[in-house]
Structures are given as C-alpha cells and as structure tokens.
Amino acid sequence: MRIRSLGVIDDAVVELSPGFTAVTGETGAGKTMVVTSLGLLLGGRADAALVRIGAKSAVVEGRIAVPTGAAAVVRAEEAGAELDDGALLISRTVSAEGRSRAHLGGRSVPVGVLAELADDLVAVHGQTDQQGLLKLSRQRQALDRYAGDAVAGPLAKYTEAYRRLRAVAVELDEIVTRARERAQEADMLRYGLDEIAGVEPRADEDVELAEEAERLGHAEALSSAATAAHAALAGNPEDPEGIDAATLVAGAQRALEAVRSHDPALAALADRIGEIGILLGDVAGELAGYADDLDADPLRLSAVEERRAALTALTRKYGRDGQDTASVLAWAERSAARLTELDGDDERIDELTAERDALRSELGGLAQALTDARVEAAERFAAAVTAELASLAMPHARVSFDIRQTEDPEGVEVGGRTVGYGPSGVDEVELLLAPHPGAPPRPIAKGASGGELSRVMLAVEVVFAGTDPVPTYLFDEVDAGVGGKAAVEIGRRLARLAKTAQVVVVTHLPQVAAFADRQLLVEKTNDGSVTRSGVKVLEGEDRIRELSRMLAGQEDSQTARAHAEELLAAARADA
C-alpha cells in the first residue's frame, strides 16, 4: 500500500509479507493508520478528520493479489475493472471536505463495490471486535457464523416464517384494534347507499330532466311559435285569403313545369323547387305534431323540479364536485365494494387467526431445529476455542456455551415449553469460561481477568480465521493485556496460522513480533510526521534494536539485545 496525507502519515509505502507481517512502532507513531488504510481500500467509512492537517486530500493505493476466478475477481470485472498481472489495483481518495472517491482496476466505482469485495479478501480482527463479543447478541452471531450452513439453513427458514407471522399479526392487530372505526365507516357507507337506492338515479338523468324542465317552463311560447311557423309554411284555415310558403312554392313549380321541356337547366331548377315543396310539407307536418304534443302541464313541471332537487341533493353529497349523477353512481359502486370488504372483517379475522396459529406452530418446529443446530455447533466451537487456549498458555481453561430460552406465555411452543422468540430464534447464547479446574463456568465478561479475556478473544478470532475462506487476516493489537509466556504462545499461534494465509499483526509485544516473517517499523520524523522512509522493513541489527526497544525501552541495552536475539532464535527454531 501507498499512503499519503493520512493522519500522521505524510507519504509512506507499506509492503506486506506473504506470510506473517508484524507492524511495530512507538505509541502514536501511526501503526493504526495501516489498519485504517486497509479499511479505506475495502470500502470503509471515510472521515474528513483522517486527512492530514494542511493537505487537500488523503490517498490510499493498494495492490492486492487475487487468484483467477475468485469471487472478488468476478465482482471486480462486473464493475469494469481490469486485473494488472493477476492483481487488483485499488485506490481511495478522501477530501478535506469529507468527499470520497474510489477506483478499482482503473475504473471509477461506487465505494459500495469495494465493500462487496472486502468479505472475500480480508478478515479484520481488532479490539473493537473483542469488546463487541462481550454482548450476548454478538456471541449468538459469532456462534452462527462459526456453524456456517448448519445454522444458516434452518435460520433462513425460520426467518421467512417469522416474517410471515409478523405480517399476519400486524394485519390482525390492525383489523381488531380498528374494528370500531371500520364499523363506523360501514354504517356511513350503508346510509349513503340506502339513500342513493331510495332515489334510484339513472346515468345522465339530470341532463334529460333539465331539458324537460326548460321545455315545460316555456310551453306557451313554444306552442305559439310552432303554430305561427306552421301557418307561415302551410297556411291558416281561419284565414283563407292568407298567403303561405307552400302555396307560393307550388305556384313557382307550376310556372316552370309548363316550359321545362324547352331547357334542361330550367327543368333542373323545377325539380329543386319540387324538393323544397316536399321539405316544406315535412317541416309543416312536424310543427303541427309538435304543437299538438306540447303540454303545458304544471303538475308534470312540478314533478320534474322535485326529481331534479332529489338528484341535486345526491350529487352534492356523493358526486365528484357535485357535478352529475354519473359520479354519484360511481361512488355507489366503489362504496359497495368497500362495504363488502368491511362486512367481511369477521371472516377475515377468523382466517388470520387460524393462519397465525398455524405459523406459530410451524415457527416452534423451526426454532427447535435451529436450537439443535446451535447446540451441536456450540460443542465444536467451544472445543476448538478450548484447544486454542491451551496454545495460549491457558492449558486448564475450559470454554462452553450456555444456550437457553426464556419462558413467555405469548411466545411459541418449543420442547413442551412456551418461550419468547425473535427474528433470530428463541435462543439466548452466552459464552462461558472456567479458567482453571474446579472453577464454575462464568460469563467471560465476569469470569476472566484482562489478560485472560484477551487470550479468550484471540482464541475465538483464530478459530474464526480457520473457518473464514479469505486469504488475508489483519489483527489489530488483539494481544493487548497479555505478556510473558502467553505472549510467546500468541506469536507462535499466529505464525502457524500464517503458514496457510497472509497474517498482518499490529502489535506492541516483542514476543509476537519475533515470530513474524517480516517486521515493519513505523516511526515519525522530528516534525511529527511519517514520511516515505518512516515505514521500513527491519532486518538484522535493525530488527534486534527494535525488539530491544520493545522489551526494555532501550535499543542499546545489552541485556535487552541478548533477550531479543534469544526471542528471534527461539521463534526461528519453532518455525
């Protein structure tokens, strides 16, 4: 990795060994920036506070070797990245304003893509993880993670059933708790539908009635106009001397008929006048019929206005903007469907109750299968951690798991008991430690000293490392709180792990650093920064001086030097 303007680091290059790399240095020298840098490369959260004071941005660039066909390679290529001689080139830039940019294989990518690669590339284990493992929820997650598919399969089925149960329970609760509101809504809809049914409106009836009311309200004027028009067209029997249009048109036609044979043009005009006569006759007949049919009936007009008033009352209440009867009928259709739904509440409650009870029964069976899988995995997990503790100078310590359930009358039935349940099952999982023979198993937070707790947690992390299918493991000062023989055993155990994977350890223990294949020293310059020359590989005399400093705080102490040489010799012999 190349790190620029990150924290105390001005510009430095970190070259990690394929085996075991130990990163050492004085407190505050910037060792943890190595961890932070790797976190940024793998999609970690960007923070403007990480940018070195006075710099515009911090930049981390990394080259990670990956096997062909690995899941990380497939995902990277999907994002458009290209491999560089079998390696992924990753860079991350964080500006002083907090903005972040990521590049993968020469392509700009969302930071989330880097996070997707992380699980397949590096497993990070640090003091934060140790403290998190003191929480019961994290201990259950740790057990499930160790168990793998043995728990993942039952847990997936349980989770699916749990989600269905929660959805059914929420719907049932909503219907029951809102029963009064829904009943009030049903009464309102029923009243409206009864009112509309009492009037029995027809589509466009209001338009028809408006036209009829207009006609009836002006019946006398309409009758007088129709009669006068009829007389003008066909004559008035009471006025035999009057001249009407039909008589005049007939006279015109007769005048032309007498000479039509002499000129085809005039014959055509005669025919057209004949058509006018026919049309006049038709119109005159219709006017006569209209006048005869027109009835100035005050009673009918009153009935029409009364009907219109009833329809207007409906449109004001149920119509869209009080416009027409069609919108009233549409409201009635929607309300009838809603009323059917509301009236079916009792039936729906029965259906949901039956479904809820069936799901609770199913959930109980799935929870039992999940518990059985956890119990089996817990025995293996505890045995593996106990074996690791023997390698960490705690040969008589025993680790076990307490897997228990809590009685709850509202829970599910498991093994003949009604117990509480949640999205992850019915189990409370707690890691217990008996540090020596005769000591009762106690929760690790209460039953272990600081040094013992660190070793238990390191043992857990090492067991995880053996099950995680990733090529690189980063341990950030997980050896804090231990020393002496235990520290030697920690170094030995990490060295063994490094035979099958790349291991990077940020440590302050010389006993651990002595087992490393490569030791990197992070040191500041006089101005308090870490420059390119501030991260260097220690070999020969330089490594002995650093181990002496870590042992006694004095690089040139002959006693410390002798001890440092002895540590290195013992570590090489053990390898």
XYZ file of C-alpha atoms in Angstrom:
575
model
C 0.000 0.000 0.000
C 0.980 3.615 -0.553
C -0.441 6.049 1.991
C -0.392 9.812 1.516
C -1.605 12.582 3.863
C -3.499 10.204 6.136
C -3.348 11.095 9.816
C 0.294 11.397 10.905
C 1.482 9.733 7.681
C 2.780 12.189 5.074
C 3.849 9.720 2.396
C 4.737 6.095 3.097
C 4.791 2.707 1.392
C 3.826 -0.473 3.279
C 4.985 -3.784 1.803
C 3.399 -6.801 3.493
C 4.929 -10.280 3.546
C 3.017 -13.199 2.023
C 3.313 -14.896 5.447
C 3.354 -13.147 8.830
C 3.965 -9.384 8.927
C 4.293 -7.577 12.256
C 3.799 -3.789 12.337
C 5.506 -2.139 15.319
C 6.495 1.321 16.500
C 6.185 3.770 19.342
C 2.729 4.618 20.667
C 1.215 7.307 18.419
C 3.658 6.627 15.601
C 0.833 5.751 13.213
C 0.633 1.953 13.349
C -3.135 2.021 13.356
C -3.069 4.061 10.136
C -2.079 0.816 8.419
C -5.349 -0.696 9.609
C -7.258 2.459 8.686
C -5.719 2.499 5.203
C -6.684 -1.083 4.529
C -10.176 -0.313 5.772
C -10.486 2.562 3.286
C -9.324 0.335 0.436
C -12.067 -2.117 1.372
C -14.906 0.382 1.399
C -14.668 1.625 4.996
C -16.301 4.855 6.097
C -14.474 7.996 5.003
C -13.907 10.754 7.550
C -12.529 14.194 6.782
C -10.754 14.080 10.145
C -8.416 11.434 8.687
C -6.922 13.929 6.226
C -3.587 15.283 7.396
C -3.757 18.899 8.550
C -2.846 21.218 5.692
C -3.492 18.618 2.967
C -6.317 18.841 0.424
C -6.966 15.089 0.467
C -5.733 11.738 1.709
C -4.958 8.978 -0.791
C -4.523 5.249 -0.234
C -3.449 2.993 -3.096
C -3.152 -0.765 -2.863
C -2.177 -3.767 -4.951
C -3.904 -6.995 -3.903
C -3.005 -10.329 -5.494
C -6.095 -12.440 -6.197
C -6.443 -15.942 -7.646
C -8.018 -16.238 -11.084
C -11.743 -16.953 -10.925
C -12.117 -15.845 -7.297
C -15.444 -14.262 -6.322
C -13.693 -10.917 -5.797
C -12.299 -11.050 -9.339
C -15.709 -11.821 -10.827
C -17.342 -8.915 -8.974
C -14.493 -6.556 -9.909
C -14.761 -7.457 -13.594
C -18.531 -6.934 -13.452
C -17.757 -3.397 -12.259
C -15.500 -2.884 -15.292
C -12.160 -3.388 -13.517
C -9.152 -4.948 -15.220
C -6.509 -7.055 -13.467
C -2.886 -5.986 -13.574
C -0.802 -9.137 -13.877
C -3.083 -11.085 -11.538
C -3.595 -8.240 -9.064
C -6.331 -5.730 -8.320
C -5.263 -2.098 -8.151
C -7.447 -0.174 -5.714
C -7.323 3.488 -4.733
C -9.377 5.611 -2.375
C -9.293 9.380 -2.055
C -10.816 11.322 0.843
C -11.004 15.110 0.518
C -10.643 17.546 3.404
C -14.360 18.289 2.936
C -15.203 14.623 3.511
C -15.974 13.628 -0.085
C -14.735 10.218 -1.145
C -13.825 8.640 -4.497
C -12.892 5.043 -5.293
C -11.108 3.419 -8.251
C -10.852 -0.284 -8.961
C -8.731 -1.765 -11.724
C -8.501 1.586 -13.493
C -12.221 2.330 -13.310
C -14.109 4.739 -11.075
C -16.576 2.719 -8.977
C -19.007 3.339 -6.118
C -17.439 2.821 -2.689
C -20.014 0.085 -2.103
C -18.289 -2.088 -4.708
C -15.108 -2.088 -2.589
C -17.159 -3.102 0.444
C -18.583 -6.026 -1.544
C -15.041 -7.260 -2.213
C -13.975 -6.979 1.436
C -15.560 -10.207 2.685
C -13.688 -12.219 0.065
C -10.308 -10.523 0.548
C -9.549 -9.595 4.167
C -10.873 -10.511 7.612
C -10.176 -7.781 10.178
C -9.992 -8.703 13.866
C -9.416 -5.983 16.421
C -10.053 -4.813 19.942
C -13.399 -3.400 18.831
C -14.445 -6.908 17.806
C -13.341 -8.217 21.218
C -15.480 -5.711 23.087
C -18.398 -6.449 20.778
C -18.148 -10.148 21.577
C -18.962 -9.358 25.214
C -22.554 -8.647 24.082
C -24.897 -11.640 24.091
C -26.285 -10.774 20.653
C -22.766 -10.770 19.194
C -21.974 -14.076 20.872
C -25.008 -15.652 19.183
C -23.927 -14.136 15.861
C -20.411 -15.491 16.402
C -21.743 -18.996 17.012
C -23.974 -18.808 13.937
C -21.069 -17.555 11.847
C -18.879 -20.413 13.012
C -21.605 -23.010 12.373
C -21.956 -21.933 8.736
C -24.564 -23.727 6.647
C -25.551 -25.990 9.547
C -27.242 -22.987 11.174
C -27.692 -20.751 8.124
C -30.143 -23.199 6.510
C -32.531 -23.560 9.488
C -32.140 -19.856 10.287
C -33.222 -18.848 6.763
C -36.375 -20.994 7.017
C -37.089 -19.676 10.497
C -36.604 -16.060 9.393
C -39.002 -16.486 6.472
C -41.692 -17.978 8.740
C -41.059 -15.267 11.342
C -41.585 -12.503 8.781
C -44.832 -14.092 7.577
C -46.038 -14.400 11.172
C -45.217 -10.766 11.908
C -47.084 -9.615 8.791
C -50.153 -11.672 9.710
C -50.031 -10.471 13.323
C -49.801 -6.817 12.240
C -52.774 -7.146 9.879
C -54.826 -8.990 12.511
C -53.997 -6.388 15.141
C -54.954 -3.593 12.776
C -58.341 -5.130 11.979
C -59.144 -5.838 15.638
C -57.961 -2.503 17.047
C -59.712 -0.569 14.277
C -62.941 -2.557 14.487
C -64.889 0.405 15.882
C -63.593 2.786 13.220
C -64.339 0.270 10.498
C -67.858 -0.269 11.873
C -68.483 3.472 11.794
C -67.213 3.613 8.226
C -69.513 0.726 7.262
C -72.537 2.488 8.799
C -71.753 5.661 6.863
C -71.400 3.763 3.592
C -74.565 1.792 4.233
C -76.543 5.001 4.889
C -75.250 6.578 1.674
C -76.028 3.521 -0.414
C -79.561 3.316 1.061
C -80.131 6.993 0.280
C -78.987 6.542 -3.323
C -81.037 3.359 -3.693
C -84.130 5.269 -2.459
C -83.760 7.830 -5.254
C -82.661 5.312 -7.937
C -80.803 7.772 -10.186
C -80.002 6.927 -13.783
C -76.888 7.974 -15.675
C -77.453 11.356 -17.430
C -80.939 11.601 -15.921
C -80.166 15.055 -14.569
C -79.349 16.293 -18.090
C -82.611 14.914 -19.508
C -84.674 16.441 -16.707
C -83.027 19.839 -17.155
C -84.040 19.826 -20.810
C -87.603 18.779 -19.976
C -87.931 21.464 -17.286
C -86.779 24.115 -19.714
C -89.373 22.952 -22.260
C -92.252 22.768 -19.781
C -91.413 26.168 -18.318
C -91.810 27.832 -21.737
C -94.631 25.662 -23.172
C -96.966 28.547 -24.187
C -94.273 30.482 -26.009
C -93.077 27.327 -27.756
C -96.663 26.397 -28.802
C -97.364 29.899 -30.150
C -94.114 29.924 -32.113
C -94.755 26.473 -33.604
C -98.317 27.421 -34.614
C -97.210 30.664 -36.272
C -94.446 28.890 -38.133
C -96.897 26.212 -39.312
C -99.294 28.874 -40.604
C -96.469 30.614 -42.468
C -95.496 27.388 -44.152
C -98.848 25.647 -44.754
C -101.474 28.373 -44.277
C -104.091 29.155 -41.667
C -107.568 27.552 -42.155
C -109.145 30.516 -40.409
C -107.594 32.935 -42.949
C -108.324 31.564 -46.441
C -107.054 34.755 -48.045
C -103.606 34.456 -46.372
C -100.566 33.603 -48.409
C -98.307 30.768 -47.208
C -94.936 29.468 -48.329
C -96.235 26.120 -49.535
C -98.723 27.845 -51.923
C -96.044 30.187 -53.273
C -93.585 27.346 -53.853
C -96.268 25.275 -55.572
C -97.079 28.229 -57.893
C -93.389 28.615 -58.759
C -93.104 24.942 -59.585
C -96.185 25.029 -61.840
C -94.802 28.021 -63.746
C -91.583 26.172 -64.520
C -93.208 22.842 -65.267
C -95.045 24.431 -68.199
C -91.842 25.246 -70.067
C -89.304 22.750 -68.630
C -89.148 20.765 -71.842
C -87.521 23.671 -73.666
C -84.417 23.907 -71.454
C -82.774 21.201 -69.286
C -81.330 23.846 -66.952
C -84.761 25.196 -66.182
C -86.074 21.642 -65.723
C -83.384 21.047 -63.078
C -84.472 24.178 -61.213
C -88.055 22.973 -61.347
C -87.017 19.702 -59.716
C -85.198 21.546 -56.958
C -88.253 23.687 -56.285
C -90.229 20.445 -56.063
C -87.834 19.173 -53.397
C -88.272 22.431 -51.466
C -92.026 21.889 -51.550
C -91.646 18.384 -50.133
C -89.298 19.648 -47.370
C -91.727 22.467 -46.510
C -94.506 19.916 -46.213
C -92.465 17.718 -43.894
C -91.455 20.609 -41.630
C -95.008 21.926 -41.527
C -96.257 18.462 -40.505
C -93.676 18.186 -37.730
C -94.562 21.659 -36.471
C -98.215 20.666 -36.287
C -97.325 17.492 -34.385
C -95.018 19.382 -32.023
C -97.745 21.912 -31.209
C -100.314 19.147 -30.628
C -97.919 17.148 -28.357
C -96.726 20.118 -26.334
C -98.492 20.024 -22.982
C -98.169 22.934 -20.585
C -98.792 20.634 -17.595
C -97.976 22.408 -14.289
C -98.164 19.110 -12.408
C -95.557 17.498 -14.655
C -93.314 20.545 -14.296
C -93.608 20.305 -10.518
C -92.716 16.589 -10.600
C -89.673 17.266 -12.802
C -88.393 20.022 -10.496
C -88.909 17.802 -7.474
C -86.937 14.977 -9.106
C -84.158 17.376 -10.052
C -83.948 18.590 -6.449
C -83.563 14.997 -5.227
C -80.780 14.323 -7.718
C -79.042 17.601 -6.823
C -79.041 16.600 -3.155
C -77.317 13.325 -4.079
C -74.681 14.963 -6.287
C -73.830 17.448 -3.548
C -73.234 14.610 -1.069
C -71.739 11.873 -3.202
C -70.899 13.307 -6.621
C -67.484 14.391 -7.795
C -67.506 18.147 -7.093
C -71.313 17.970 -7.078
C -71.378 17.644 -10.853
C -73.617 14.855 -12.140
C -75.461 11.630 -11.382
C -72.783 9.574 -13.155
C -70.303 10.435 -10.375
C -72.933 9.505 -7.765
C -73.329 6.081 -9.367
C -69.506 5.671 -9.434
C -69.361 6.479 -5.693
C -72.057 3.902 -5.050
C -70.103 1.246 -6.940
C -66.894 1.938 -5.009
C -68.694 2.113 -1.696
C -70.488 -1.170 -2.269
C -67.139 -2.888 -2.847
C -65.650 -1.277 0.266
C -68.715 -2.259 2.327
C -68.317 -5.847 1.204
C -64.705 -5.705 2.398
C -65.682 -4.189 5.751
C -68.545 -6.610 6.270
C -66.034 -9.427 5.718
C -63.915 -8.388 8.729
C -65.225 -11.140 10.977
C -64.454 -13.745 8.364
C -61.019 -12.195 7.756
C -60.286 -12.164 11.490
C -61.066 -15.878 11.656
C -58.820 -16.564 8.647
C -55.915 -14.530 10.041
C -56.253 -16.061 13.498
C -56.078 -19.555 12.021
C -53.089 -18.591 9.868
C -51.327 -17.004 12.854
C -51.789 -20.102 14.994
C -50.531 -22.340 12.190
C -47.463 -20.132 11.683
C -46.717 -20.096 15.423
C -46.808 -23.883 15.433
C -44.548 -24.004 12.359
C -42.211 -21.455 13.917
C -41.892 -23.573 17.049
C -40.726 -26.549 14.994
C -38.240 -24.434 13.028
C -36.951 -22.864 16.245
C -36.302 -26.311 17.686
C -34.306 -27.305 14.600
C -32.327 -24.060 14.869
C -31.606 -24.666 18.550
C -30.435 -28.224 17.859
C -28.061 -26.949 15.160
C -26.673 -24.305 17.515
C -26.153 -26.794 20.346
C -24.183 -29.097 18.043
C -22.107 -26.212 16.656
C -21.529 -24.827 20.170
C -19.871 -28.068 21.260
C -17.478 -27.935 18.320
C -16.862 -24.200 18.698
C -16.164 -24.492 22.431
C -13.818 -27.430 21.873
C -11.897 -25.509 19.205
C -11.565 -22.383 21.379
C -10.518 -24.506 24.387
C -7.823 -26.132 22.248
C -6.601 -22.708 21.169
C -6.435 -21.572 24.799
C -4.108 -24.472 25.524
C -1.796 -22.994 22.881
C -2.096 -19.597 24.552
C -0.760 -20.630 27.974
C -4.177 -21.432 29.441
C -3.969 -25.241 29.366
C -6.568 -25.824 32.079
C -9.180 -23.329 30.879
C -12.453 -24.585 29.505
C -14.870 -22.677 27.302
C -18.530 -23.614 26.951
C -21.786 -22.139 25.737
C -24.983 -21.624 27.683
C -27.881 -21.839 25.224
C -31.147 -21.058 26.989
C -34.685 -19.831 26.361
C -36.958 -17.542 28.386
C -40.488 -18.516 29.363
C -43.097 -16.294 27.728
C -46.848 -17.041 27.675
C -47.100 -15.049 24.427
C -44.260 -16.995 22.798
C -44.079 -20.184 20.746
C -44.035 -23.759 21.946
C -40.629 -25.411 21.810
C -39.907 -28.715 23.527
C -43.123 -28.572 25.536
C -42.411 -25.029 26.812
C -43.787 -21.688 25.685
C -40.799 -19.404 25.181
C -40.077 -15.959 23.834
C -38.970 -15.626 20.237
C -37.417 -13.048 17.931
C -36.078 -12.654 14.396
C -33.070 -14.900 15.169
C -34.846 -17.676 17.024
C -35.656 -18.449 20.644
C -32.104 -18.837 21.932
C -30.028 -16.669 24.227
C -26.393 -17.637 23.668
C -23.701 -16.850 26.236
C -20.009 -17.752 26.155
C -18.751 -19.106 29.490
C -15.219 -19.599 30.818
C -13.844 -21.800 33.584
C -10.231 -20.512 33.830
C -8.952 -23.426 35.938
C -10.128 -26.824 37.236
C -12.776 -26.532 39.921
C -13.851 -23.048 38.888
C -17.512 -22.804 37.835
C -18.145 -21.620 34.280
C -18.979 -17.912 34.308
C -19.752 -15.351 31.578
C -16.460 -14.297 30.009
C -17.047 -10.660 30.930
C -17.121 -11.666 34.622
C -15.037 -14.810 34.792
C -11.803 -13.648 33.111
C -9.052 -11.217 34.020
C -7.894 -8.659 31.446
C -5.130 -10.900 30.146
C -7.342 -13.977 30.137
C -10.084 -12.101 28.301
C -7.665 -11.019 25.584
C -6.489 -14.584 25.116
C -10.030 -15.969 25.034
C -10.983 -13.408 22.430
C -7.841 -14.072 20.411
C -8.617 -17.793 20.542
C -12.102 -17.046 19.236
C -10.655 -14.897 16.454
C -8.140 -17.584 15.499
C -10.910 -20.186 15.345
C -12.858 -17.826 13.096
C -9.795 -17.327 10.958
C -9.667 -21.066 10.433
C -13.221 -21.060 9.099
C -13.198 -17.809 7.090
C -12.353 -18.537 3.429
C -10.285 -15.370 2.954
C -6.574 -15.094 2.060
C -5.609 -12.301 4.492
C -6.184 -11.762 8.226
C -5.473 -8.497 9.994
C -5.147 -8.490 13.802
C -5.100 -5.019 15.355
C -3.487 -5.214 18.840
C -5.647 -8.167 19.890
C -2.726 -9.199 22.114
C -3.237 -6.208 24.429
C -3.238 -7.102 28.107
C -1.008 -10.175 27.859
C 2.690 -10.758 28.209
C 5.357 -13.264 29.188
C 4.811 -16.863 28.189
C 1.285 -16.150 26.975
C 2.670 -13.565 24.543
C 5.128 -16.124 23.172
C 2.303 -18.582 22.640
C 0.259 -15.929 20.831
C 3.168 -15.269 18.485
C 3.630 -18.979 17.894
C -0.071 -19.466 17.129
C -0.186 -16.570 14.661
C 2.933 -17.898 12.945
C 1.225 -21.248 12.467
C -1.841 -19.541 11.027
C 0.453 -17.673 8.600
C 1.526 -20.976 7.043
C -1.843 -21.160 5.249
C -2.751 -17.487 4.922
C -1.324 -13.991 4.955
C -1.365 -12.588 8.508
C -0.786 -8.927 9.414
C -0.498 -8.043 13.105
C -0.250 -4.571 14.624
C 1.427 -5.302 17.956
C 3.375 -3.832 20.865
C 4.638 -7.238 22.066
C 8.199 -8.249 21.119
C 7.304 -11.888 21.791
C 4.733 -11.688 18.977
C 6.856 -9.603 16.594
C 9.744 -12.077 16.885
C 7.678 -14.761 15.141
C 6.957 -12.570 12.098
C 8.423 -13.330 8.693
C 8.736 -9.572 8.172
C 8.728 -6.772 10.707
C 7.768 -3.244 9.668
C 8.703 -0.275 11.804
C 6.545 2.850 11.716
C 8.419 5.859 13.058
C 7.950 9.605 12.961
C 10.418 12.236 11.848
C 11.371 15.157 14.057
C 8.419 17.207 12.791
C 5.954 14.532 13.935
C 5.090 13.070 10.531
C 5.663 9.682 8.935
C 7.412 10.077 5.593
C 8.290 7.621 2.840
C 11.296 6.498 4.842
C 9.183 6.240 8.005
C 7.862 2.737 7.257
C 10.746 0.385 6.738
C 11.450 -3.321 6.742
C 13.628 -4.315 9.693
C 16.395 -6.827 9.140
C 19.438 -7.959 11.070
C 20.744 -5.364 13.527
C 17.797 -3.017 12.977
C 15.309 -5.691 13.976
C 17.261 -6.561 17.106
C 17.350 -2.879 18.076
C 13.570 -2.565 17.649
C 12.874 -5.730 19.647
C 15.216 -4.394 22.356
C 13.261 -1.167 22.452
C 10.002 -3.097 22.719
C 11.468 -5.241 25.541
C 13.140 -2.615 27.680
C 12.576 0.749 26.088
C 16.304 0.917 25.361
C 17.645 -0.014 21.948
C 21.265 -0.322 23.141
C 20.725 -2.252 26.373
C 22.971 -5.330 26.216
C 20.548 -7.315 28.335
C 17.642 -6.368 26.098
C 19.696 -7.156 22.995
C 20.548 -10.590 24.363
C 16.895 -11.210 25.125
C 15.876 -10.003 21.637
C 18.383 -12.333 19.980
C 17.104 -15.169 22.134
C 13.497 -14.420 21.096
C 14.399 -14.416 17.405
C 16.392 -17.645 17.729
C 13.561 -19.380 19.580
C 10.981 -18.197 17.006
C 13.124 -19.427 14.077
C 13.673 -22.755 15.792
C 9.923 -23.131 16.337
C 9.227 -22.437 12.663
